[in-house]
Each structure stands twice: as structure tokens, then as C-alpha cells.
Amino acid sequence: MSLPDQENIEFQRVRRNLTALIDFSKHINASLDIDFTLNNLLLSCFGKFLTSRGMVVLLRDQKMQIVASKGIPKDILDKFPPEITPESPDISSQVECFCSASRLLCQPILIGNQPIGYILLGEKFNKQPYTEEEIDFLKVILNIAATAIQNSMMIADLKNLNRRLDSKVNRLNSLFELSKEFGILTEEERIGKLLSYSLLGHFLNSHYAVIYFSDGKLRVLHSTIPKKVIQENFQLNAFIHFSEPLVGNELALVFPLLAELHFEVAVPMVHQKETKGMLLLGPKLDKSIYNTEDIEFITSFVSLAVISLENRRLFREALEKQRLEEELQIAQQIQKNLLPKEIPVYPGFEFAALTIPSKHVGGDYYDIIKLNEEKLCFAIADVSGKGVPASLLMANLQAFLKSICKKEEPIGQATALINDLVAENTSDGRFITFFWSYLDILNKKLTYVNAGHNPPLLFRNNSLTYLDKGGIILGVMRTLVPYSVDEVELQSGDCILMFTDGVTEAKNTDDNEYSDERLEKFFINHSSISARDLVRAILQDLQLFTAGAAQSDDITILVIKVL
Amino acid sequence: MAEFQTSIQDIDDLTIIHLNGYIDAHTYPMLEEAFTNQVERSRYKLVVDFTNIKYINSAGLGVFMAFIETMRGNAGDIKLAAMQPNVFNIFDLLGFPLLYEIFPTVEEAIQKFTNNNEAAS
């Protein structure tokens, strides 16, 4: 072969190489798709070096990962990356170690002087080793490819990041939408449904339960398993200390039955540090597991729901309370109507009365009933307890009294009858202290029975008498011993004060009681003024004493004065 | 507030659910109802036409999850079709393409059902 021929062949070879390089560089930069770029790189090497095996590993998340491979048997691929050993402490020596073991040629893909990855190529078809020239050529190809690979990796990372951002935005949008919607929904069931469906959409699952603890019971708001299964198998007590989300094995450990029902996540609904319910989710249908971010997202959803549920409950309670208040006001009005509308006026006498209930409806009662033209009935009573139950019993007593007065029975027998009726009508240990009397206007005679009531005071000639004859308080038992009856011949200047323990037991801010002594002393000192003024004066003195303290019991005062 | 409507079209054993408007926290119960109705009618092969859907929220997506097992359990399926890019993006983000077949047009979705039927017979 002549020299020019040889030169010509050499020239042709270099030209081929150059053309191949130009062609390669054109194609490799044409796409930003990493798979396309690596595929192109491997195939170009296969064509150039006549080999059919090769792979590319790249440094990602601080680890060498296989990103493309062709023709390499799976058992070899499975050995990558090799274990870190004292002989191959860093990544590059690890790769080299893997290559010599698998009889692969290894060349770094360099950016600057830093390897971003390696190309690993198998034996050539002709079984010859790679020549120095071929390795040089490979280096040039890798130089060109390095930038393209880095660019497409960055694009892939960006795309990934963008997708994650989109996903975050999507989750935030959902939260925002739910926070608006939860404010509007009125039924708990609809809140449960919106919560569970929204989570189904986000996590590709189809198994769920939203359980709300209300009135000490487990209330299933929305669920794929029958409500009965939950209500029959679980007790509320089991969940009151459940305050942190449980996932997978943790859930199976703490609540094995929930895991048996195919739930994988349980998130408590916590409101003001109390567990008010829980959300259960089954596995995702794409088989991926719930990560910390997922659980945080679910927790935010659940928090929104529980705030909405609790607000609704508080609102309903407030409504209920308002309704009760209104009913109490009506009851108070009814009770007020039960009391005498006007105090009768008779020559030679002065009557006055006053009652102040402690909270809306009370257990105090007084009455002045006209039996006939010459006879009046005065009654004062204190039903044990307060509020609606006491006032109901008081209304009862008033009804008995009104009908018995119509019969004009002797007061002793009448008291026995009233006691029997009250005893029949009370079952919960309630009782009534009761004092009543018939006043004979013409003969100025007072006939009375005291059934355990604070003895009324009779003031006559600078001395006090207690009107305490009678018997047992009403309602405790049926009448076994007849009530004693006492008669008082009234004289001009006599003054009788009837009251309930709301007067004598009224407390001041130092927790001291107004006391019988103070009432008696005040009564003695003021017995000369008119009945109406006396009632007012006692009330004023009482208010002076209790100044600032809350009224804890009903206050009732009734005065009869003989002119 | 007619923000969302559905209409139903039966072709042989296929049912096409045409959706129109916005699927949000107000309207998703209507979508749910549309699916419930199909279950009651024992219609399990469904193509959902998204041509006129402008927005879908996660609760709307949840409706598809709530019914997919019922449909597939009865030899049917829910195939999704003709989504606008922003709507497809929401489905894609949450991984729906893994579990659902999504077609560019309603015709292609119908074709897929028909092919399956022929293959089965």
C-alpha cells in the first residue's frame, strides 16, 4: 500500500469519526428528554464500538442510579449499586469495582472534573479490547453528551418540582374550598360526606369512615362499612385518649379491629385538646403508602371538619339554651299568675305580701283566698328545690288548696288531705314546708296549722309568739298523726309576719346569714308602721345586708296587721 | 344556581353521562346522584363526557373513587373522556391515569368498550 493511500484511509477514518461526532452532537442536543438523550448515547456507542451491551448510571440524590440500560442481563443489573466496602469507600471506586466484576468498560461522564455519572459498556463483538483511540473517541462523545444529560436532568427535576408544586397548590385549593364550604353546611352528615369524598379524590382510595362522638355515642356520619359494625364493635371510651394519627402497623397495634376492617389510617378529630371523633381511611388503590405529608394534609382537612362540627354543636346548644330560657320566662309568667293578683281590703285589717323568685321560677308560694264574706285563707309555702320541678309542685299545691278551700273543711282535716295528695304526687324526696290559716274577719280569730314551716311571728304587747303548732312537713309520708290546730284570738295592734327561709338564710358577701335574730329584732322595732311599709322595710334591710351578694333562694313575706 | 347539570344517554349496554359546568363542594352531590341512579338502573358501563366541565374539585374526584369498585365489580367500568387540559391536569396530578382509562374523545371511550365486548363474545 502506498503512503498516499494510507494517508487517504487515515483521512477517511478521521472524517468518518468527525461526521459521527457532528451527527451525534446534533441529535443529542435536539431533545431535552432524558430517556431520549441516554438512548441516543447508548445506541451511538453500540454502533461505533460494535457492542450490544451498555448502561448509564447517574448521580441522583447522592446515589448512583441506573437510568438506562440495554442488553445487560438482569442478574448483573440487580447487583448495582455494589455494597460499600473498605476497598471501595467512595462512589467512583464502587462503580469501578462493579465494572471489573461484570467485565464492563467504565468511563465517567464529567462536568468540569466532577463525574455526574458513568457509561458502562460490554465487550465488543470481535472480543477485542477497546483501543486507546476508541476510548479517546468515547471520551469526546461523553463530553458532548454530558451537557445534554445535565440539561435534561435539570429539566426532569424541574418538571418533577413543578408537579409537586401543582400538587401542593391543588391540596391548598381543596383546603380553602372546604374551609369555605364547612362554614355553610348545616348537617353533620353532609360535612362527613364532603370530608370523606374530598379525601377519596386526593388519595385514590375507596374505603372510609367519618365518626363523630356526640352525646357519649359513636355517631357514624359517612362510611363504607355499615354503621352497625362500628357501633357494635367499638366503645367511645376506647378512643378518648386517641390524639395522634395512626398509620399502618401502628394502627394495627393500637386498634387491631380497625386494621381488620381494612383501615390503614386513623386520624383523630381534636378540638381544644379533646378528641371529638375520628376519620378512618383504607389503603390507596395505587398501593402507595401514606407518607408524613399525606397525614399532615389529612389532619388539616380533619381539623377544619371538627371545627365546623363543634361550632354547629355549640350553636345548637346555644339555641336550646335560649329556648329553655324562653320557656322559663313563660313558666315565670304562669307562676306569677298563680299568685294573688290583688290583696283584699277589709276594715280593721291591713294585709301586704311580696315575693321575689331567685331564678326565673321558684318554689315559694303564698296565697290569700276568700272563702266567704267573713273568712279569708292565708297560706305560705316553700317547696324544696328550685326551678321548674319546684314550681310544678307549687302549682300542684295551689290547685289542691284552691279546691279544698271551696269545701270549707276544718283546717286540721284539710291539712291531712293536702299532705296525702302531695305525698302521692311526689316521688323524688321533694317536700313542702307549709303554713296556712283561716282568718275570721268578724270574730278576729286566726285558726292555723303549721306543717314544718318557719314559724310565723306574732307581735303583741312588746313580745313575740311563734305560730308553730301543727305537724309534719307535706309530702314526706301519708298522714298518720292528725295535724294539731291552734287558734289565736286577735287583738288590736297585733302584727303577724309570715316569711320563707329565703329571708332568714339570705347571705351577705362574707357568707353570713341574715338570721332569725336580725329579722325578729327588725320586726319588733318596726311593727308600728303599716303592713305595706313593713314588708318594704324588711326587704330594704335585707338588701342592705346582702349588698353585692347574689340572691340564692326565693324570698316571700306576708304580713297581717290588726288595726 | 344552575352551575352544574348532567344528562344521560344510553347506547346499547353503555351509558354516557354528559356533564356540564363546575363540579365543586356545592354540586358534587349531583354527580354522586347521577352515579347512584346508574347503579339503581344496573347500568355499570359508563363513559363520562367532560367536554363541558370547566372545573372539578377533590370531592368530585372522590365520587369517581366511591363508585369505581361497584362498576368494575359488576363487569363494568367508568371511562373518562374529552377533558379540557386544566381538568385533565387535576386528574393527572392525583394519579387517576393509573386507575382509570382517560380518552381524548367520547367516541374513543365508546370504541374501547365496544372492542372489549367483541373480544368477550
XYZ file of C-alpha atoms in Angstrom:
684
model
C 0.000 0.000 0.000
C 1.437 3.362 -0.956
C 1.797 6.195 1.523
C -0.766 8.467 -0.089
C -3.272 5.559 0.051
C -2.576 5.087 3.722
C -2.958 8.801 4.295
C -6.162 8.659 2.370
C -7.511 5.828 4.528
C -6.451 7.698 7.672
C -8.127 10.819 6.345
C -11.290 8.872 5.582
C -11.309 7.415 9.094
C -10.901 10.766 10.796
C -13.579 12.172 8.559
C -15.953 9.375 9.492
C -15.280 9.966 13.140
C -15.850 13.681 12.769
C -19.061 13.161 10.830
C -20.243 10.757 13.506
C -19.400 13.289 16.216
C -21.195 16.128 14.442
C -24.182 13.913 13.824
C -24.191 12.767 17.431
C -23.887 16.262 18.817
C -26.748 17.443 16.593
C -29.070 14.708 17.796
C -28.099 14.647 21.418
C -28.909 18.338 21.785
C -32.154 18.109 19.854
C -34.181 16.872 22.799
C -34.409 17.696 26.466
C -35.997 14.348 27.233
C -33.578 12.403 29.384
C -34.658 8.992 28.097
C -34.179 10.078 24.502
C -30.754 11.531 25.264
C -29.486 8.407 27.025
C -30.939 6.080 24.422
C -29.177 8.065 21.741
C -25.895 7.915 23.664
C -26.041 4.148 24.157
C -27.027 3.411 20.542
C -24.284 5.683 19.199
C -21.724 3.775 21.275
C -23.143 0.415 20.164
C -22.813 1.484 16.508
C -19.388 2.872 16.915
C -17.809 0.113 19.003
C -19.899 -2.797 17.778
C -21.127 -3.881 21.175
C -24.642 -4.803 22.257
C -24.486 -4.189 25.948
C -24.371 -0.969 27.868
C -25.832 1.044 30.668
C -25.712 4.555 32.068
C -25.690 5.323 35.779
C -26.175 8.863 37.066
C -25.679 10.506 40.408
C -29.135 11.307 41.806
C -29.949 12.122 45.430
C -26.313 11.343 46.287
C -26.606 7.809 44.932
C -25.598 6.235 41.658
C -28.750 5.021 39.958
C -29.239 3.109 36.732
C -31.056 5.442 34.369
C -30.714 3.491 31.114
C -29.578 0.017 30.139
C -29.583 -2.174 27.068
C -28.678 -5.814 26.729
C -27.278 -6.154 30.246
C -28.640 -9.285 31.938
C -30.948 -8.693 34.897
C -28.735 -10.563 37.351
C -25.959 -8.065 36.682
C -28.301 -5.089 36.914
C -29.546 -6.389 40.257
C -26.027 -6.217 41.667
C -25.898 -2.472 41.183
C -25.017 -0.469 43.201
C -22.492 -2.743 44.922
C -22.054 -2.691 48.698
C -19.757 -0.076 50.157
C -16.575 -1.884 51.285
C -13.280 -0.643 52.756
C -11.735 -1.230 49.317
C -14.330 0.892 47.556
C -15.252 3.590 50.020
C -16.426 6.208 47.511
C -18.875 6.157 44.675
C -16.354 6.105 41.827
C -14.396 3.184 43.219
C -17.727 1.417 43.795
C -18.623 1.788 40.131
C -15.152 0.674 39.001
C -15.337 -2.335 41.269
C -18.752 -3.238 39.783
C -17.371 -2.877 36.249
C -14.342 -5.076 36.733
C -16.542 -7.740 38.324
C -19.039 -7.575 35.449
C -16.345 -7.176 32.759
C -17.674 -3.835 31.598
C -15.753 -0.857 30.316
C -16.344 2.147 32.518
C -15.981 5.796 31.596
C -17.023 8.764 33.710
C -19.357 11.402 32.366
C -17.700 14.593 33.503
C -18.914 18.111 34.027
C -15.778 20.095 34.763
C -13.771 17.455 36.557
C -16.695 16.060 38.530
C -18.312 12.815 37.404
C -22.097 13.185 37.172
C -22.324 9.541 36.142
C -20.740 6.716 34.187
C -21.275 4.866 30.980
C -20.669 1.143 31.236
C -20.140 -0.778 28.004
C -19.917 -4.515 27.335
C -17.415 -6.475 25.264
C -17.062 -5.737 21.585
C -18.382 -8.288 19.102
C -14.895 -9.177 17.980
C -13.901 -9.782 21.626
C -11.017 -7.354 21.189
C -10.224 -4.905 23.952
C -11.167 -1.276 23.398
C -8.265 0.551 21.749
C -6.864 3.732 23.174
C -8.209 5.562 20.174
C -11.699 4.205 20.769
C -11.547 5.255 24.385
C -10.480 8.724 23.325
C -13.402 8.814 20.944
C -15.744 7.689 23.766
C -14.385 10.486 25.948
C -15.218 13.026 23.258
C -18.748 11.637 22.866
C -19.252 11.726 26.628
C -18.040 15.313 26.751
C -20.674 16.283 24.261
C -23.295 14.174 25.971
C -22.522 15.445 29.493
C -24.057 18.876 28.967
C -27.091 17.422 27.244
C -27.566 14.919 30.065
C -27.210 17.566 32.718
C -29.678 19.819 30.932
C -32.263 17.113 30.565
C -31.751 16.049 34.171
C -32.383 19.597 35.281
C -35.486 19.735 33.134
C -36.685 16.450 34.614
C -36.041 17.754 38.119
C -37.856 20.967 37.304
C -40.797 19.076 35.878
C -40.888 16.960 38.983
C -40.691 20.009 41.194
C -43.386 21.707 39.179
C -45.646 18.724 39.574
C -45.088 18.634 43.277
C -45.851 22.332 43.449
C -49.015 21.804 41.411
C -49.979 19.067 43.773
C -49.380 21.336 46.777
C -51.423 24.109 45.157
C -54.164 21.597 44.479
C -54.176 20.497 48.119
C -54.229 24.097 49.321
C -57.110 24.851 46.976
C -59.041 21.936 48.394
C -58.400 23.106 51.935
C -59.501 26.596 51.009
C -62.638 25.343 49.335
C -63.507 23.105 52.256
C -62.950 25.834 54.810
C -65.487 27.957 52.960
C -67.933 25.125 52.491
C -67.764 23.724 56.004
C -68.904 27.125 57.234
C -72.116 26.876 55.239
C -73.146 23.235 55.663
C -75.694 22.645 58.366
C -75.967 18.870 58.604
C -73.201 16.854 60.206
C -73.756 14.066 57.681
C -73.014 16.435 54.800
C -69.833 17.610 56.480
C -68.796 13.973 56.879
C -69.539 13.257 53.242
C -67.687 16.257 51.871
C -64.712 15.395 54.065
C -64.569 11.769 53.001
C -65.183 12.352 49.289
C -62.530 15.073 49.149
C -60.003 12.708 50.700
C -61.019 9.890 48.333
C -60.237 12.199 45.435
C -56.837 13.070 46.841
C -55.661 9.643 47.873
C -57.305 7.308 45.379
C -58.952 5.159 47.971
C -62.488 3.947 48.271
C -62.806 2.855 51.885
C -63.517 5.290 54.692
C -65.483 6.162 57.804
C -66.112 9.504 59.490
C -67.115 9.036 63.106
C -68.205 11.830 65.418
C -68.509 11.464 69.161
C -71.726 13.108 70.238
C -73.780 12.678 73.404
C -71.423 9.944 74.578
C -72.048 7.831 71.491
C -70.191 6.956 68.311
C -72.058 8.595 65.500
C -71.119 7.397 62.018
C -71.500 10.412 59.729
C -70.438 8.735 56.500
C -68.903 5.359 55.896
C -68.378 2.461 53.519
C -68.939 -0.082 56.254
C -72.328 -0.478 57.946
C -72.864 1.858 60.894
C -73.880 -1.129 62.996
C -70.480 -2.767 62.594
C -68.819 0.281 64.101
C -71.398 0.892 66.807
C -71.474 -2.729 67.926
C -67.740 -3.332 67.951
C -66.403 -0.137 69.442
C -66.881 1.790 72.640
C -66.388 5.511 72.836
C -64.111 5.049 75.859
C -61.547 3.304 73.679
C -60.951 6.471 71.722
C -60.957 9.326 74.216
C -57.178 9.159 74.640
C -56.595 8.752 70.918
C -54.955 12.050 69.998
C -52.268 11.371 67.356
C -52.756 9.955 63.847
C -52.005 6.233 63.471
C -50.814 4.677 60.223
C -50.345 1.086 59.064
C -48.675 -1.103 61.682
C -49.134 1.479 64.429
C -52.874 1.366 63.829
C -52.909 -2.440 63.798
C -51.055 -2.422 67.094
C -53.301 0.065 68.907
C -56.666 -0.773 67.307
C -56.323 -4.258 65.774
C -60.019 -4.382 64.929
C -59.766 -1.269 62.763
C -56.935 -2.875 60.833
C -59.088 -5.986 60.404
C -61.762 -3.773 58.889
C -59.115 -2.814 56.285
C -58.410 0.644 57.585
C -54.867 1.875 57.181
C -55.072 5.369 58.630
C -56.896 6.728 61.664
C -56.802 10.476 62.307
C -58.400 11.845 65.477
C -60.629 14.912 65.289
C -59.163 17.022 68.047
C -60.871 20.195 69.198
C -59.497 22.187 72.112
C -57.374 19.213 73.170
C -60.350 16.865 73.272
C -60.899 14.058 70.816
C -64.303 14.631 69.266
C -64.257 11.988 66.565
C -62.061 10.303 64.019
C -61.521 9.719 60.357
C -60.602 6.280 59.036
C -59.177 5.627 55.579
C -58.487 2.399 53.743
C -55.427 1.710 51.596
C -54.761 3.724 48.459
C -55.767 1.804 45.352
C -52.432 2.593 43.703
C -50.834 0.698 46.607
C -48.580 3.589 47.620
C -48.275 4.193 51.336
C -49.394 7.275 53.247
C -46.377 9.488 53.952
C -45.931 12.177 56.579
C -47.021 14.872 54.159
C -50.222 12.960 53.381
C -51.017 12.561 57.061
C -50.423 16.263 57.673
C -52.769 17.097 54.835
C -55.449 14.724 56.122
C -55.024 16.214 59.594
C -55.632 19.737 58.248
C -58.795 18.528 56.496
C -59.998 16.826 59.638
C -59.258 19.904 61.780
C -61.418 22.019 59.503
C -64.216 19.497 59.732
C -64.115 19.202 63.506
C -64.186 22.986 63.963
C -67.251 23.090 61.780
C -68.907 20.178 63.593
C -68.163 21.646 67.014
C -69.387 25.108 66.028
C -72.612 23.567 64.870
C -72.998 21.673 68.135
C -72.291 24.797 70.220
C -74.730 26.780 68.114
C -77.414 24.152 68.632
C -76.723 24.103 72.359
C -76.993 27.887 72.485
C -80.308 27.689 70.630
C -81.545 25.021 73.010
C -80.479 27.125 75.973
C -82.259 30.122 74.538
C -85.379 28.030 74.039
C -85.193 26.844 77.661
C -84.749 30.427 78.848
C -87.835 31.398 76.908
C -89.761 28.519 78.421
C -88.572 29.523 81.873
C -89.779 33.029 81.233
C -93.168 31.664 80.238
C -93.155 29.470 83.349
C -92.338 32.507 85.435
C -95.267 34.341 83.902
C -97.565 31.405 84.618
C -96.293 31.209 88.173
C -96.812 34.919 88.643
C -100.394 34.449 87.515
C -100.859 31.786 90.186
C -100.114 34.320 92.920
C -102.980 36.553 94.115
C -103.444 39.438 91.736
C -104.650 41.788 94.412
C -104.585 41.865 98.143
C -108.137 42.060 99.592
C -109.059 45.026 101.720
C -111.112 44.670 104.928
C -111.840 47.340 107.510
C -109.911 46.766 110.728
C -107.104 44.839 108.934
C -104.071 45.512 106.788
C -102.579 42.852 104.551
C -99.381 43.020 102.497
C -97.324 40.485 100.631
C -94.256 40.245 98.419
C -92.340 37.507 96.682
C -89.047 37.628 94.710
C -88.044 34.440 92.922
C -84.320 33.715 92.799
C -84.034 32.355 89.280
C -86.993 32.778 86.978
C -89.255 30.201 88.607
C -89.126 29.379 92.250
C -90.515 27.116 94.922
C -92.024 29.794 97.168
C -95.744 30.242 97.244
C -98.190 32.400 99.086
C -101.883 32.913 98.648
C -104.824 34.816 100.044
C -108.108 33.104 99.206
C -111.521 34.434 100.027
C -113.583 31.547 101.491
C -116.703 33.627 102.064
C -117.581 37.163 103.157
C -116.294 36.588 106.678
C -113.455 34.199 106.129
C -110.061 34.510 104.402
C -107.418 31.882 103.941
C -103.722 32.869 104.181
C -101.082 30.393 103.042
C -97.326 30.462 102.696
C -95.196 27.564 101.467
C -91.693 26.669 100.373
C -91.232 23.737 98.022
C -87.827 22.056 98.337
C -85.513 22.747 95.411
C -85.751 25.440 92.774
C -86.535 25.940 89.143
C -89.124 24.172 87.069
C -89.534 20.998 89.223
C -90.189 23.079 92.355
C -92.599 25.377 90.565
C -94.539 22.406 89.149
C -95.088 21.052 92.657
C -96.011 24.531 93.815
C -98.651 24.775 91.066
C -99.909 21.410 92.249
C -100.197 22.613 95.840
C -102.020 25.717 94.718
C -104.576 23.620 92.841
C -105.195 21.376 95.881
C -105.504 24.393 98.116
C -107.991 26.193 95.862
C -110.266 23.169 95.612
C -110.076 22.310 99.303
C -110.881 25.889 100.278
C -114.117 25.581 98.303
C -115.218 22.748 100.639
C -114.582 24.815 103.783
C -113.445 21.750 105.681
C -111.971 22.112 109.174
C -108.353 23.176 108.692
C -106.873 20.149 110.519
C -108.579 17.548 108.294
C -107.933 19.709 105.255
C -104.182 19.758 106.018
C -104.167 15.967 106.357
C -105.852 15.691 102.963
C -103.409 18.099 101.331
C -100.490 16.151 102.790
C -101.862 12.880 101.408
C -102.292 14.427 97.971
C -98.807 15.928 97.957
C -97.276 12.679 99.206
C -98.975 10.858 96.324
C -97.647 13.379 93.873
C -94.004 13.410 94.903
C -91.670 10.552 94.300
C -88.202 12.032 94.379
C -87.979 13.086 98.010
C -89.371 16.536 97.466
C -91.341 18.130 100.260
C -93.136 21.354 101.116
C -92.987 23.407 104.302
C -96.439 24.897 104.680
C -98.248 27.265 106.969
C -101.850 28.221 106.500
C -104.621 29.799 108.434
C -108.263 30.831 108.290
C -108.888 34.381 109.374
C -112.377 35.038 110.776
C -112.871 38.711 109.983
C -115.884 39.275 112.207
C -114.610 37.464 115.289
C -110.965 38.428 114.709
C -109.895 34.869 115.173
C -106.983 33.120 113.420
C -107.051 29.307 113.114
C -103.820 27.863 111.774
C -101.806 24.724 111.070
C -98.027 24.812 110.642
C -96.694 21.882 108.592
C -92.982 22.328 109.211
C -92.738 25.908 108.010
C -90.546 28.595 109.615
C -92.886 29.691 112.441
C -94.592 32.990 111.641
C -94.118 35.668 114.288
C -96.952 37.248 116.224
C -96.010 40.532 117.865
C -98.267 41.638 120.661
C -97.570 43.929 123.611
C -93.838 44.027 123.030
C -93.456 40.286 122.910
C -93.135 37.684 120.170
C -95.068 34.435 119.856
C -94.177 31.708 117.376
C -97.067 30.191 115.454
C -95.623 26.678 115.421
C -98.490 24.288 116.157
C -99.236 21.723 113.519
C -97.372 18.661 112.340
C -95.076 17.066 109.796
C -93.995 18.793 106.569
C -96.057 17.994 103.472
C -95.118 15.213 101.098
C -92.781 13.078 103.175
C -95.369 10.441 104.076
C -99.124 9.977 104.216
C -100.814 11.496 107.253
C -100.561 9.099 110.212
C -100.875 11.546 113.100
C -103.547 14.258 112.755
C -102.256 17.823 112.476
C -102.730 19.991 115.576
C -104.743 23.105 115.092
C -104.172 26.305 117.021
C -106.456 29.259 117.452
C -105.364 32.799 118.152
C -107.801 35.459 119.377
C -106.527 38.595 117.704
C -106.301 41.947 119.399
C -105.943 45.433 118.082
C -102.250 46.175 117.415
C -101.373 42.535 116.689
C -98.964 42.057 113.830
C -98.256 38.696 112.194
C -95.200 38.193 109.986
C -95.030 35.126 107.737
C -91.869 34.506 105.705
C -89.830 31.850 103.941
C -86.235 30.840 104.735
C -85.110 32.880 101.735
C -85.327 35.841 104.130
C -83.533 34.497 107.180
C -80.974 32.454 105.255
C -80.056 35.207 102.768
C -76.280 35.593 102.786
C -74.037 38.601 102.524
C -70.670 38.673 100.776
C -68.982 37.409 103.979
C -71.196 34.329 103.837
C -73.124 35.308 106.985
C -76.868 34.719 107.162
C -79.431 37.464 107.714
C -80.669 35.229 110.590
C -83.874 34.853 112.601
C -82.484 37.151 115.292
C -81.987 40.081 112.939
C -85.429 39.566 111.392
C -87.125 39.354 114.779
C -85.337 42.447 116.070
C -86.169 44.408 112.947
C -89.789 43.240 113.128
C -90.117 44.301 116.763
C -88.636 47.721 116.031
C -90.858 48.345 113.021
C -94.149 46.691 113.969
C -95.901 50.010 114.372
C -95.709 51.010 110.711
C -98.314 49.948 108.147
C -98.309 46.405 106.760
C -97.206 47.609 103.328
C -94.388 49.743 104.720
C -93.273 46.879 106.948
C -92.930 44.483 104.034
C -90.922 47.074 102.105
C -88.773 47.971 105.120
C -87.862 44.306 105.717
C -86.916 43.925 102.071
C -84.779 47.082 102.220
C -82.997 45.893 105.347
C -82.398 42.537 103.695
C -80.951 44.213 100.618
C -78.774 46.402 102.793
C -77.442 43.301 104.486
C -76.834 41.216 101.362
C -75.486 44.146 99.288
C -73.485 42.712 96.412
C -74.258 39.053 97.090
C -76.367 37.064 94.653
C -79.845 36.060 95.756
C -79.712 32.300 96.217
C -83.291 31.498 97.241
C -86.796 32.825 96.731
C -87.884 35.495 99.186
C -91.512 35.723 100.358
C -93.006 37.918 103.069
C -96.654 38.140 104.166
C -97.970 40.468 106.881
C -101.342 40.663 108.670
C -101.935 43.645 110.869
C -104.926 44.144 113.175
C -105.813 47.803 113.422
C -77.965 28.247 40.763
C -77.614 26.034 37.688
C -73.848 25.674 37.909
C -73.887 22.023 37.037
C -76.084 19.627 35.081
C -75.891 16.040 33.994
C -77.624 14.303 31.131
C -77.773 10.609 30.378
C -77.598 8.846 27.051
C -77.918 5.072 26.656
C -76.278 3.253 23.745
C -76.924 -0.494 23.984
C -75.425 -1.525 27.315
C -73.327 1.642 27.537
C -74.401 4.762 29.341
C -72.844 8.091 28.592
C -73.039 10.704 31.321
C -72.629 14.164 29.878
C -71.511 16.697 32.447
C -71.842 20.433 32.184
C -70.481 23.222 34.371
C -68.487 23.244 37.590
C -68.085 20.334 39.985
C -67.423 21.867 43.399
C -68.435 21.433 47.007
C -71.986 22.524 46.127
C -72.531 20.447 43.053
C -70.635 17.228 43.693
C -73.715 15.635 45.334
C -75.450 15.926 41.918
C -72.626 13.971 40.320
C -72.938 11.393 43.068
C -76.659 11.179 42.415
C -76.035 10.599 38.700
C -73.867 7.588 39.573
C -76.294 6.296 42.195
C -79.031 6.389 39.560
C -76.957 4.252 37.191
C -76.318 1.688 39.914
C -80.058 1.583 40.610
C -80.709 1.056 36.882
C -77.995 -1.647 36.845
C -76.037 0.334 34.274
C -72.385 -0.325 35.008
C -70.602 0.539 31.743
C -70.197 4.267 31.901
C -68.457 6.844 29.774
C -68.217 10.223 31.413
C -68.128 13.119 28.978
C -66.114 16.026 30.356
C -66.377 18.240 27.264
C -68.270 20.959 29.129
C -66.637 20.636 32.520
C -64.618 23.680 33.469
C -63.553 22.718 36.974
C -63.596 19.714 39.277
C -62.678 19.704 42.961
C -61.342 16.867 45.053
C -64.775 15.869 46.364
C -65.847 15.492 42.724
C -62.873 13.219 42.124
C -63.858 11.351 45.270
C -67.219 10.489 43.677
C -65.382 8.525 40.958
C -63.429 6.663 43.616
C -66.616 5.928 45.528
C -68.209 4.157 42.537
C -65.345 2.582 40.596
C -65.327 -0.666 42.574
C -69.091 -1.090 42.258
C -68.929 -0.664 38.477
C -65.938 -2.958 37.993
C -67.429 -5.470 40.411
C -70.405 -5.705 38.034
C -68.346 -6.229 34.891
C -68.497 -2.548 34.060
C -66.142 0.408 34.229
C -66.012 4.172 34.368
C -64.116 5.567 31.413
C -63.368 9.253 31.303
C -63.341 11.261 28.107
C -62.833 14.636 26.475
C -61.260 16.549 29.342
C -60.000 20.060 28.893
C -56.269 20.328 29.688
C -56.744 22.038 33.065
C -59.260 19.396 34.136
C -57.007 16.578 32.941
C -54.169 18.165 34.898
C -56.127 17.800 38.153
C -56.864 14.118 37.434
C -53.257 13.572 36.401
C -51.798 15.254 39.491
C -53.718 12.972 41.800
C -52.694 9.868 39.892
C -56.042 8.979 38.303
C -54.490 7.788 34.995
C -53.132 4.815 36.966
C -56.620 3.604 37.799
C -58.855 4.994 35.062
C -58.742 4.961 31.301
C -58.915 8.518 30.047
C -59.657 9.136 26.353
C -59.304 12.270 24.235
C -62.813 11.829 22.837
C -66.091 10.206 23.866
C -66.047 8.133 20.651
C -62.722 6.538 21.578
C -64.021 5.638 25.014
C -67.138 4.069 23.460
C -64.925 2.257 20.937
C -62.876 0.770 23.779
C -65.993 -0.626 25.442
C -67.255 -1.964 22.112
C -63.907 -3.644 21.360
C -63.927 -5.269 24.770
C -67.465 -6.511 24.202
C -66.452 -8.043 20.876
C -63.385 -9.611 22.412
C -65.552 -11.088 25.140
C -68.130 -12.524 22.718
